[in-house]
mmCIF file of C-alpha atoms in Angstrom:
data_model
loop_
_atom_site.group_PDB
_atom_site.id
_atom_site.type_symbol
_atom_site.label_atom_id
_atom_site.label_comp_id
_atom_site.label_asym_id
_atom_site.label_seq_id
_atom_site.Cartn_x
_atom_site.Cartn_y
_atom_site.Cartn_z
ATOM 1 C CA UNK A 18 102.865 102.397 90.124
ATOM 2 C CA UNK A 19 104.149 100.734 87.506
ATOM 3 C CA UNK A 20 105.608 97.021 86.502
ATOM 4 C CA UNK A 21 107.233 95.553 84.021
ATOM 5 C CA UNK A 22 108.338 92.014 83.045
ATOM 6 C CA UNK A 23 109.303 89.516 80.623
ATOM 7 C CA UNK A 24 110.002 85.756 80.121
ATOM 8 C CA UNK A 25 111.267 84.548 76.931
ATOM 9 C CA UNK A 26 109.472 85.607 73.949
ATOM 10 C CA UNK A 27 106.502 87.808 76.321
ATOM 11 C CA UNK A 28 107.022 91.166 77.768
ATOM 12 C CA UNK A 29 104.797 93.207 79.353
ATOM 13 C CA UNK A 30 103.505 96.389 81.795
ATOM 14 C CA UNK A 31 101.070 96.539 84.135
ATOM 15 C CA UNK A 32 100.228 100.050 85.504
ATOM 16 C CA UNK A 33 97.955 101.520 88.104
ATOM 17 C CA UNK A 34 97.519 105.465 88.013
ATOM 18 C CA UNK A 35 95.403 108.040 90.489
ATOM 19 C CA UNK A 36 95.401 111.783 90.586
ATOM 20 C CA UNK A 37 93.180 114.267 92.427
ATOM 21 C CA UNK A 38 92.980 117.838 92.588
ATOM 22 C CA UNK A 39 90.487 120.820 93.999
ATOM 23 C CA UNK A 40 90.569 123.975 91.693
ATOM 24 C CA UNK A 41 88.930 127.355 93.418
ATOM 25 C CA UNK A 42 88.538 130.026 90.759
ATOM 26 C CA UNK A 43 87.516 133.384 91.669
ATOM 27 C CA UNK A 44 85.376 135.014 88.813
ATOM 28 C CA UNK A 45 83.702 138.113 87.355
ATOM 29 C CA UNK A 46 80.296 138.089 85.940
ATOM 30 C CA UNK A 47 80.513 141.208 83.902
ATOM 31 C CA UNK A 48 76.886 141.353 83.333
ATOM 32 C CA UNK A 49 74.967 140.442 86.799
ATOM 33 C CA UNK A 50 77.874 142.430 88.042
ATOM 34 C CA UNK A 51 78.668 139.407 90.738
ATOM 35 C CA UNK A 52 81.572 137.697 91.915
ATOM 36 C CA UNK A 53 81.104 134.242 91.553
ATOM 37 C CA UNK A 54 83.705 130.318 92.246
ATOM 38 C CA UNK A 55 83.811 127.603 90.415
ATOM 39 C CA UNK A 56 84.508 124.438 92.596
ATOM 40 C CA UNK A 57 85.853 121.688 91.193
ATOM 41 C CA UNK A 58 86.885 117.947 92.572
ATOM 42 C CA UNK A 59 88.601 116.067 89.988
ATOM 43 C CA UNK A 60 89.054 112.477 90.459
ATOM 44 C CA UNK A 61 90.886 110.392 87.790
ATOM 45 C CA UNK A 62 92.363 106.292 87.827
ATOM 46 C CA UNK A 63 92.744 103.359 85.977
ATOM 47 C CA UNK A 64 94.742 100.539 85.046
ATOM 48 C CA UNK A 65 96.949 100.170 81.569
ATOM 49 C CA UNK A 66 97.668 96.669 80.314
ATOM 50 C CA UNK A 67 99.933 96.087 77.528
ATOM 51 C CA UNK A 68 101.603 92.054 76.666
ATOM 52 C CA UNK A 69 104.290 91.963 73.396
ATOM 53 C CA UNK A 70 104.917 88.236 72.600
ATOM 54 C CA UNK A 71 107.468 87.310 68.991
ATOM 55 C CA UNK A 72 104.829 84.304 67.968
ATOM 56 C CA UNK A 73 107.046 83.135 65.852
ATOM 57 C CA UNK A 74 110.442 84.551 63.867
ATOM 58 C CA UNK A 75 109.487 88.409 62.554
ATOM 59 C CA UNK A 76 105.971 88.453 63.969
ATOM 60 C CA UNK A 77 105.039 90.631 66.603
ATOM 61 C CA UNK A 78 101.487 90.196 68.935
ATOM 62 C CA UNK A 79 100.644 93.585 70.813
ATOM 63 C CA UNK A 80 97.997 92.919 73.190
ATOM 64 C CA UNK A 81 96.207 95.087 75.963
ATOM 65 C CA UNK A 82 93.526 96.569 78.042
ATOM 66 C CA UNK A 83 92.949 100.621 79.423
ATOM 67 C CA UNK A 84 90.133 101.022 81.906
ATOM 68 C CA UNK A 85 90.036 104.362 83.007
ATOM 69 C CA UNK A 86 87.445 106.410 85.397
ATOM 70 C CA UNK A 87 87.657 109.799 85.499
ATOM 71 C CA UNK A 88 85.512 113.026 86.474
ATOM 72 C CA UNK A 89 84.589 114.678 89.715
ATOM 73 C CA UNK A 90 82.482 117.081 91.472
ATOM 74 C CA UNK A 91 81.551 120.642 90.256
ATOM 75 C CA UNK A 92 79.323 123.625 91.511
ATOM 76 C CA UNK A 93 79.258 127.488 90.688
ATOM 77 C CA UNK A 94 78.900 129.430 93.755
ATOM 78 C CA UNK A 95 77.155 132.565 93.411
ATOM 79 C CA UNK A 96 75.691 135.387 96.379
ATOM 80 C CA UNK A 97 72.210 134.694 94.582
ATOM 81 C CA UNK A 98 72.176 131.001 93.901
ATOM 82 C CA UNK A 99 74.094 128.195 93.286
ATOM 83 C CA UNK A 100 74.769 126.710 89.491
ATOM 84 C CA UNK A 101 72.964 122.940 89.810
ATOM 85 C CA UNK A 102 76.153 120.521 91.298
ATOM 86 C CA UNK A 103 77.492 117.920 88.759
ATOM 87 C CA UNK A 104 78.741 115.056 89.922
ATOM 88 C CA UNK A 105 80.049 112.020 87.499
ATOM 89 C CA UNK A 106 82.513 109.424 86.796
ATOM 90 C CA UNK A 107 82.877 108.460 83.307
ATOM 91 C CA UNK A 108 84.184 105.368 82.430
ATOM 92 C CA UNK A 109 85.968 103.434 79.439
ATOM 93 C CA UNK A 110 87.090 100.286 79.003
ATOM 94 C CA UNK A 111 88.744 99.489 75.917
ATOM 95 C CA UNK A 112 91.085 96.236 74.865
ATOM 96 C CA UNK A 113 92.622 96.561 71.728
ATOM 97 C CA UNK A 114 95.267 94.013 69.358
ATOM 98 C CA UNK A 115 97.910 94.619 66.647
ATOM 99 C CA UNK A 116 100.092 91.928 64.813
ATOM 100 C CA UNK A 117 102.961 92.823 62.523
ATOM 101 C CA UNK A 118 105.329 90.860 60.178
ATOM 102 C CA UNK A 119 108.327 91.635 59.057
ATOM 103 C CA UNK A 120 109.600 90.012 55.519
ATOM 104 C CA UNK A 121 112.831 90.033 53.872
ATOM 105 C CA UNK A 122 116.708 90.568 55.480
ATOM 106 C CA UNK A 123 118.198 93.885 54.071
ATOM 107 C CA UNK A 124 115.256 95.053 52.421
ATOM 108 C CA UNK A 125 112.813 94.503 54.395
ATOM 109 C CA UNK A 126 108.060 94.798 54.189
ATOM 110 C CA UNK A 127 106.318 94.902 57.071
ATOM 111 C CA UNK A 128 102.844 94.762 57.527
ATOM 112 C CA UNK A 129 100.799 95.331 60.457
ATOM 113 C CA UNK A 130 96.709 95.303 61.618
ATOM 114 C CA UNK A 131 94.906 96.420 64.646
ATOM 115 C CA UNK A 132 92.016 96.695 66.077
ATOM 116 C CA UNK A 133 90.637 98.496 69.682
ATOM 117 C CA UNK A 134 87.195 98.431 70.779
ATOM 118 C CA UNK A 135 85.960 100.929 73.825
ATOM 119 C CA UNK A 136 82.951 100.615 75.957
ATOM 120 C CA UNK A 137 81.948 103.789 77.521
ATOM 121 C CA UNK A 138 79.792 104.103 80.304
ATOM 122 C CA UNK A 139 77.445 106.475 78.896
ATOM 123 C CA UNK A 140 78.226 106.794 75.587
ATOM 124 C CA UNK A 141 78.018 102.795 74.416
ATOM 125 C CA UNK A 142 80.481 101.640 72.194
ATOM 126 C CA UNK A 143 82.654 102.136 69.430
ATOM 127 C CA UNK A 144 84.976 100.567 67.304
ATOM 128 C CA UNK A 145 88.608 101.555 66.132
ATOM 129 C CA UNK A 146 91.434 99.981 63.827
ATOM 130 C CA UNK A 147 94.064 100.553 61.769
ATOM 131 C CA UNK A 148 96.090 98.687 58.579
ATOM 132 C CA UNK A 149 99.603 99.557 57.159
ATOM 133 C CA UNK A 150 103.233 98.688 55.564
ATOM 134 C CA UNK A 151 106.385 99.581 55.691
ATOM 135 C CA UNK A 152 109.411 98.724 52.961
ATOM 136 C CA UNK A 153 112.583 99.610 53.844
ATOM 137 C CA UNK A 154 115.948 99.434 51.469
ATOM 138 C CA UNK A 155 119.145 100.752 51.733
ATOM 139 C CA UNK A 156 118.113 102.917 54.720
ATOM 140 C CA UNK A 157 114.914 104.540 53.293
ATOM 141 C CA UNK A 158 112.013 103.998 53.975
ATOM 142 C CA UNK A 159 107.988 104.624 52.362
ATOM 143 C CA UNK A 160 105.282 103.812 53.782
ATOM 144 C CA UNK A 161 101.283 103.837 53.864
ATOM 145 C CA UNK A 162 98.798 103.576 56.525
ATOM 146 C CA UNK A 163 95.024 104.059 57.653
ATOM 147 C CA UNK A 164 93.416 104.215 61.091
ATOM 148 C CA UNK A 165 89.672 104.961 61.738
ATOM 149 C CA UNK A 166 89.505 106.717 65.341
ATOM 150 C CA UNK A 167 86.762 108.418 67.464
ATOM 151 C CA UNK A 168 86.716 111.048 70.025
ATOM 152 C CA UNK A 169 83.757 110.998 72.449
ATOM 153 C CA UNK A 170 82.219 113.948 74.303
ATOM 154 C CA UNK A 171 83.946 114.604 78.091
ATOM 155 C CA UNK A 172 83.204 115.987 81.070
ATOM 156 C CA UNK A 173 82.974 119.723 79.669
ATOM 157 C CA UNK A 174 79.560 119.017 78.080
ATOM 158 C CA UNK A 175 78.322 117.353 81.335
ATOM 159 C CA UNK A 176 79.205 120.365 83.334
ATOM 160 C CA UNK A 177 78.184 122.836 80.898
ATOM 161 C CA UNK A 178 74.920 121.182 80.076
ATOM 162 C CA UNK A 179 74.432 121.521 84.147
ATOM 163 C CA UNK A 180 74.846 125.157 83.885
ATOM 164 C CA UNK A 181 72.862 125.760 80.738
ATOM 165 C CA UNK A 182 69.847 124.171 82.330
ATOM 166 C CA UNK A 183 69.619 120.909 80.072
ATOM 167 C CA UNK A 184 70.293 118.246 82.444
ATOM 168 C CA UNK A 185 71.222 115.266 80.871
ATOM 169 C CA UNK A 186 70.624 115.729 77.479
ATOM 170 C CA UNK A 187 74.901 115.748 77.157
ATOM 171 C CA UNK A 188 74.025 111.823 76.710
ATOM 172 C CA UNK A 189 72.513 112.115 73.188
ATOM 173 C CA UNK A 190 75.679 113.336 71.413
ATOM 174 C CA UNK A 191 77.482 110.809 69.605
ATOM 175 C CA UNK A 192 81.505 110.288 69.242
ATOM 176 C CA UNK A 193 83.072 112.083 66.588
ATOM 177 C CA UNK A 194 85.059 109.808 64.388
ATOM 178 C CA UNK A 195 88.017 110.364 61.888
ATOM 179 C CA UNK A 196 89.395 108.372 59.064
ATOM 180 C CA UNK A 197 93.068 109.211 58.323
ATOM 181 C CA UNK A 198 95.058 107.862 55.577
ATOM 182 C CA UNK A 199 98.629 108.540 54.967
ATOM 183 C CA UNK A 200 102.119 107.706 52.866
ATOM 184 C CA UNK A 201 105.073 108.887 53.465
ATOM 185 C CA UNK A 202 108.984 108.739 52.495
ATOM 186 C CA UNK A 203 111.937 108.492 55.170
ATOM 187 C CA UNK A 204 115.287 109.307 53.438
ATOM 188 C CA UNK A 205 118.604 109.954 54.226
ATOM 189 C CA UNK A 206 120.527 112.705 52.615
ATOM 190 C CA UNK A 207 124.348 111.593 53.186
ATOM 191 C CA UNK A 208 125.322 110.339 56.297
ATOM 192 C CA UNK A 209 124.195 113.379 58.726
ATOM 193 C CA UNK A 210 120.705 114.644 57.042
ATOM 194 C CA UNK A 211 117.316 113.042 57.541
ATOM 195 C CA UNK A 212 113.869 114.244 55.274
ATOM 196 C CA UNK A 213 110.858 113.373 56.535
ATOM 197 C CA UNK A 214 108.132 113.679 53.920
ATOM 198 C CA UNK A 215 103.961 112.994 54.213
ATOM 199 C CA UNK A 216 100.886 113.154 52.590
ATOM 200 C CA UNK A 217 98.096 112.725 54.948
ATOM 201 C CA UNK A 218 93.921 112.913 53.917
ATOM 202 C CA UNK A 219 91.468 113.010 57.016
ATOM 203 C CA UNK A 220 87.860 112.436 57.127
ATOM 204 C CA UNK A 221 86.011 113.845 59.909
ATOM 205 C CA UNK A 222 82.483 112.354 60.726
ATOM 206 C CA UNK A 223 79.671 113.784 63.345
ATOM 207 C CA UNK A 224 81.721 116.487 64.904
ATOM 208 C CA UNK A 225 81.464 117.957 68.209
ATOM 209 C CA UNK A 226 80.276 121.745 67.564
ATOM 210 C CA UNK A 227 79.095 124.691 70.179
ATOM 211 C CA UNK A 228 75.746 126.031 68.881
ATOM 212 C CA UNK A 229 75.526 129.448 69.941
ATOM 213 C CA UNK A 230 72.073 130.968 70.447
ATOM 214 C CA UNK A 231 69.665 131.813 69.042
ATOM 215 C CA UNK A 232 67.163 130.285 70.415
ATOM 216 C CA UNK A 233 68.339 129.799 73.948
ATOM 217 C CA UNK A 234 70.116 127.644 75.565
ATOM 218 C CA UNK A 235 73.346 127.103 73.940
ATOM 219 C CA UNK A 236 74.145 123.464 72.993
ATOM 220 C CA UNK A 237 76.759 120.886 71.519
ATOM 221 C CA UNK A 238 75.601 119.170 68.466
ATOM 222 C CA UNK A 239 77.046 116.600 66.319
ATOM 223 C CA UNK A 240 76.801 118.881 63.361
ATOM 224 C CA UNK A 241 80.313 119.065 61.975
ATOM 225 C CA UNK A 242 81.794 117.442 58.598
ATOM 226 C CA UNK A 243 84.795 117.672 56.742
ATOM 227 C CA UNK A 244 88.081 116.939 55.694
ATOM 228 C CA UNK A 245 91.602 117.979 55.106
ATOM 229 C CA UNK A 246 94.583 117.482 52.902
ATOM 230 C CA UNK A 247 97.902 118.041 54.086
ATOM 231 C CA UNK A 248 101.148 117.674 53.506
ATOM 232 C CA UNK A 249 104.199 117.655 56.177
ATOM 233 C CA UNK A 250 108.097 118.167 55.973
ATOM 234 C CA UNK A 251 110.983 117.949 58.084
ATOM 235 C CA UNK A 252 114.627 118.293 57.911
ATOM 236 C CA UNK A 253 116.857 117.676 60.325
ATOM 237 C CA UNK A 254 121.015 116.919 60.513
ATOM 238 C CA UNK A 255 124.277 118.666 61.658
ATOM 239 C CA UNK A 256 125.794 121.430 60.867
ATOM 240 C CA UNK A 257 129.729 120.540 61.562
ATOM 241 C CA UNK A 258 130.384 119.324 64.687
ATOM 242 C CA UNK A 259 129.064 121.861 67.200
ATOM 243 C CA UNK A 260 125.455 123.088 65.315
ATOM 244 C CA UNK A 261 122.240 120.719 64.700
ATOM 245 C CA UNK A 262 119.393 122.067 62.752
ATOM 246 C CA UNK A 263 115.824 121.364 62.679
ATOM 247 C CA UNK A 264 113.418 122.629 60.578
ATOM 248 C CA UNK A 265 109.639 121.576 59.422
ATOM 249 C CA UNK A 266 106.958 122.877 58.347
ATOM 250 C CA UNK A 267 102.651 121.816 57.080
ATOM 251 C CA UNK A 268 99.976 122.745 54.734
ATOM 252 C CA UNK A 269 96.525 121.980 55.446
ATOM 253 C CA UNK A 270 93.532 122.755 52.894
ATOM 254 C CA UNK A 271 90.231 122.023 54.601
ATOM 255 C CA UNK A 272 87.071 121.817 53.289
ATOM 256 C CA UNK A 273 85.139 123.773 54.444
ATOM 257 C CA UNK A 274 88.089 126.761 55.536
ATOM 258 C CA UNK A 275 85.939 127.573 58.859
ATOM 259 C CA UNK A 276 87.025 124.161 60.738
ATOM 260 C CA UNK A 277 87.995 125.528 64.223
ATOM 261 C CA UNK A 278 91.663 125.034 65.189
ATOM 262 C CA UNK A 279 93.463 124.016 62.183
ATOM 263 C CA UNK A 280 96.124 126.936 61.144
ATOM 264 C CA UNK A 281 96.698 126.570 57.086
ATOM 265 C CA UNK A 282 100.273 126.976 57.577
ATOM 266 C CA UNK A 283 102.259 126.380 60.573
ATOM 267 C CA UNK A 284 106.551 126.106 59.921
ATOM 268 C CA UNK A 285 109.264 125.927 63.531
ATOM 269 C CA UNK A 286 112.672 125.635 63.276
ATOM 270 C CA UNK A 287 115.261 124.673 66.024
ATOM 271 C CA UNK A 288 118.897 125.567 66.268
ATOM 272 C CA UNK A 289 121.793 123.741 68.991
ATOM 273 C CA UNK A 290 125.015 124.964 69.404
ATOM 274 C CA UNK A 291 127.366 122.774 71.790
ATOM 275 C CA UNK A 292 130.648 123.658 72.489
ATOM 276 C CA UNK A 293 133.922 121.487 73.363
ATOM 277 C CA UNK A 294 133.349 121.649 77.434
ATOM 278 C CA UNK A 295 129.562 121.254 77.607
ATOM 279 C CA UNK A 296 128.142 124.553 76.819
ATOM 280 C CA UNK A 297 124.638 124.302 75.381
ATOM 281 C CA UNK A 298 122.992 126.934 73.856
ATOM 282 C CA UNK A 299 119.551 126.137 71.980
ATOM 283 C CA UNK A 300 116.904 128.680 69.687
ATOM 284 C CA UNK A 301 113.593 127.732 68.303
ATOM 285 C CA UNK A 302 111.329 129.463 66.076
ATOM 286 C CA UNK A 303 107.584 128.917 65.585
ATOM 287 C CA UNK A 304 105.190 130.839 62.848
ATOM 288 C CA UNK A 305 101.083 129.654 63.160
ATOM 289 C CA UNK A 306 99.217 130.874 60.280
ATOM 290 C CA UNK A 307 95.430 132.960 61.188
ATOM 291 C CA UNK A 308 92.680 130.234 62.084
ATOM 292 C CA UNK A 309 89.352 130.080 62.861
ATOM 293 C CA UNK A 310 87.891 128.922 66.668
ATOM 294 C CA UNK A 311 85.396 128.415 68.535
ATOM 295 C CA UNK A 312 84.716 129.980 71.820
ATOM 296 C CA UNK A 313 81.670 128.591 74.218
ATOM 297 C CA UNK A 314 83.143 130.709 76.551
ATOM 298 C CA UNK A 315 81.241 133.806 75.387
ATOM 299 C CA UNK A 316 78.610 132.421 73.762
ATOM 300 C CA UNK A 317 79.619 133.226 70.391
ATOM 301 C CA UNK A 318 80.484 131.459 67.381
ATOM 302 C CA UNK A 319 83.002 131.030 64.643
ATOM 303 C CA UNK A 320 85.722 133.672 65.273
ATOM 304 C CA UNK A 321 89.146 134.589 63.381
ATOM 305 C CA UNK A 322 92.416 135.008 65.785
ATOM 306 C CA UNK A 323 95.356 135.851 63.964
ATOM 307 C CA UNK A 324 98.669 134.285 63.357
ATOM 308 C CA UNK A 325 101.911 134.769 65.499
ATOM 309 C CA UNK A 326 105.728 134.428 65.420
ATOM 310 C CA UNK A 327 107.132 132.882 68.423
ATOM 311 C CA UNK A 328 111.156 132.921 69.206
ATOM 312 C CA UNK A 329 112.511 130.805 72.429
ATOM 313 C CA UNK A 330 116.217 130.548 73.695
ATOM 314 C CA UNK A 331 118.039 128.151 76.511
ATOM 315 C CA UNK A 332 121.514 128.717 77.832
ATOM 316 C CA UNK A 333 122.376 125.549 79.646
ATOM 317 C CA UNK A 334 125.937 125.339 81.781
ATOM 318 C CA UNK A 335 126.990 121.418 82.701
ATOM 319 C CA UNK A 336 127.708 121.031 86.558
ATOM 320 C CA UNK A 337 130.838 119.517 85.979
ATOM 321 C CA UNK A 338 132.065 122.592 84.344
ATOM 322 C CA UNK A 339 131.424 124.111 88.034
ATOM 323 C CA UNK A 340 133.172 121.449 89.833
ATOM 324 C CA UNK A 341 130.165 119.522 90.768
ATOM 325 C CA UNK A 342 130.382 115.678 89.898
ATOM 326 C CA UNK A 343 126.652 115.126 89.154
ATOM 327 C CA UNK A 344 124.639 115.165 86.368
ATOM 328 C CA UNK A 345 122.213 118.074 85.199
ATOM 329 C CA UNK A 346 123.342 121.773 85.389
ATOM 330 C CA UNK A 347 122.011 125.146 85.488
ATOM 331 C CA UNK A 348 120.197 127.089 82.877
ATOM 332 C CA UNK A 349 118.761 130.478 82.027
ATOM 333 C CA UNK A 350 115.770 130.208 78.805
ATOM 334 C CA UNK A 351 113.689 133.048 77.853
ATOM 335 C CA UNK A 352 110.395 132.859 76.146
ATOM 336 C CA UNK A 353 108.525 134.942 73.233
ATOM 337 C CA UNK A 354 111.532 137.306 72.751
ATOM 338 C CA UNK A 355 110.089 139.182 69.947
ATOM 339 C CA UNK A 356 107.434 140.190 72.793
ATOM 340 C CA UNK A 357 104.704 139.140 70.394
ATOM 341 C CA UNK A 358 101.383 140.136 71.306
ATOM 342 C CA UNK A 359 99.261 137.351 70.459
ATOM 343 C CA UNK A 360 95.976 134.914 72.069
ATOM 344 C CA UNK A 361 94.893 131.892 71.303
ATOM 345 C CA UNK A 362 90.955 133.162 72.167
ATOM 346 C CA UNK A 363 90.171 136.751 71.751
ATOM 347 C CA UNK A 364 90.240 138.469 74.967
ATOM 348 C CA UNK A 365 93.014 135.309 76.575
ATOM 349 C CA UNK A 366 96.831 137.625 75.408
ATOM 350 C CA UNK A 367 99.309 135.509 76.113
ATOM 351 C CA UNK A 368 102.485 136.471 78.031
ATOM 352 C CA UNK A 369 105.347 139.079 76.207
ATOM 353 C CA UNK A 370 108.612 138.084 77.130
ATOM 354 C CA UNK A 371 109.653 136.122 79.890
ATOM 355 C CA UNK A 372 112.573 134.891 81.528
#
């Protein structure tokens, strides 16, 4: 439920959130040879604030406020015994600022701070913010910005630390946190082309890593460090007047190479064809370099899963082209139509092709 309202120079939302759900899965346990369910209850609400006020000509005051609870219940069922139950809420509260000023008339500098802090329930407090400007002139624009952020450990550690026989020891790991600077040039090339160009640098702090036995039990740990250069581009425009491309494309060097779900190279590409009456007819390509992961799952750690070449298509036909006077119309897409064969976790293929 959500509302929204403004008088004069304020505007604002206020909205109220709740979902539930009750997941039954039906496993294999390869090496008690048992069947065994995992229960879960999930129970997640809140309450997002946000208030924009112009306090004076060119400024701009964000304020707002996210409290959000969310976990559940959870329990392994097994014909022996039962995992030990978890049951927790989490909780974070977290208000957070930003002002921004714009200078100039054509040609324009904008500045802009802000700052969040976030009180978790059982992981304390922490501290975010970010800086930045923007010039624009004669419809480019560069810019350069820093934000220091944090990610702090969920319910997955709870639960796991349940079943691993460590109680609540979940509650001694510490948020990650990331510094991320970057610059970057908008440009337009002639009236119908856009490039998009970025450098970007993050700093990675007390990461969240699996430690895989031995000794026994398995564990998180705040034991991860590193960083990564990049660079992203994107190029996007029209091709006459019925064809639109899209194409883009990063480089990451990381240091060290082993950090778990960051591809080296990753490029996608998107092509729209529209006709005179309303046929649409879209493709997209995607190409994700090897990387490294990590996989709790199977209690093992570092692995290599290789890279993959994904091609999608949509045929869309309007409604009004069948008579109908409403909006919307009917479709037929088709998915990985190379058939790749290809997983995001060894032993997890994903689907061929689909329709």
């Amino acid at each position: 439920a959500a509302l929204s309202y403004g008088h004069g120079a304020w505007n604002g939302t206020v909205k109220l959130y709740y979902d539930a759900g009750t997941f039954d899965w039906l496993q294999w346990d390869t090496t008690a040879e048992e069947s065994l369910r995992s229960l879960t209850d999930s129970t997640n609400y809140g309450i997002r604030w946000r208030e924009t006020v112009a306090p004076w000509t060119g400024g701009e005051l964000v304020l707002g406020l996210d409290n959000d609870l969310y976990g559940g219940q959870f329990v392994e069922r097994r014909p022996t015994v039962d995992q030990p139950a978890t049951d927790l809420t989490f909780r974070n509260t977290a208000p957070y600022a930003m002002l921004s000023h714009s200078f100039g008339g054509s040609d324009t500098v904008t500045p802009s701070v802000g700052v969040r802090y976030n009180d978790s329930r059982y992981f304390g407090s922490e501290w975010g913010g970010q800086a930045g400007v923007t010039v624009g002139f004669s419809n480019h624009s560069v810019y350069a910005n820093w934000a220091h952020a944090f990610n702090l450990p969920g319910v997955y550690a709870a639960v796991q630390y349940g079943g691993w026989g460590l109680g609540d020891r979940w509650q001694e790991l510490e948020a990650e946190t990331v510094d991320h600077l970057e610059v970057g040039w908008l440009a337009p090339l002639g009236r119908q082309w856009r490039l998009d160009l970025s450098l970007y640098r993050d700093d990675v702090e007390n990461a969240i890593r699996f430690v895989a036995p031995p000794p026994p039990p398995p564990s998180y740990a705040n034991v991860g460090a590193y960083t990564v250069d990049g660079v992203e581009l994107t190029l996007q425009g029209e091709l006459g007047s019925h064809w639109s491309l899209f194409v883009g494309g990063t480089y990451n060097d990381a240091d060290p190479a082993t950090v778990p779900n960051l591809p080296e190279i990753t490029a996608v590409g998107g092509l729209t064809w529209t006709s005179n009456p309303g046929w649409r007819v879209n493709l997209d390509v995607q190409w994700v370099d090897e990387r490294y992961i990590l996989n709790p799952r199977f209690v093992s750690g570092e692995v290599r899963v290789g890279s993959y070449f994904l091609a999608n298509a949509k045929a869309t036909l309007p409604w009004r082209l069948l008579g109908l006077d409403a909006d919307g119309g009917i479709f037929l897409s088709g998915d990985n139509l190379t058939g790749e064969d290809y997983e995001y976790r060894p032993g997890y293929p994903m689907p061929g092709t689909t329709f």
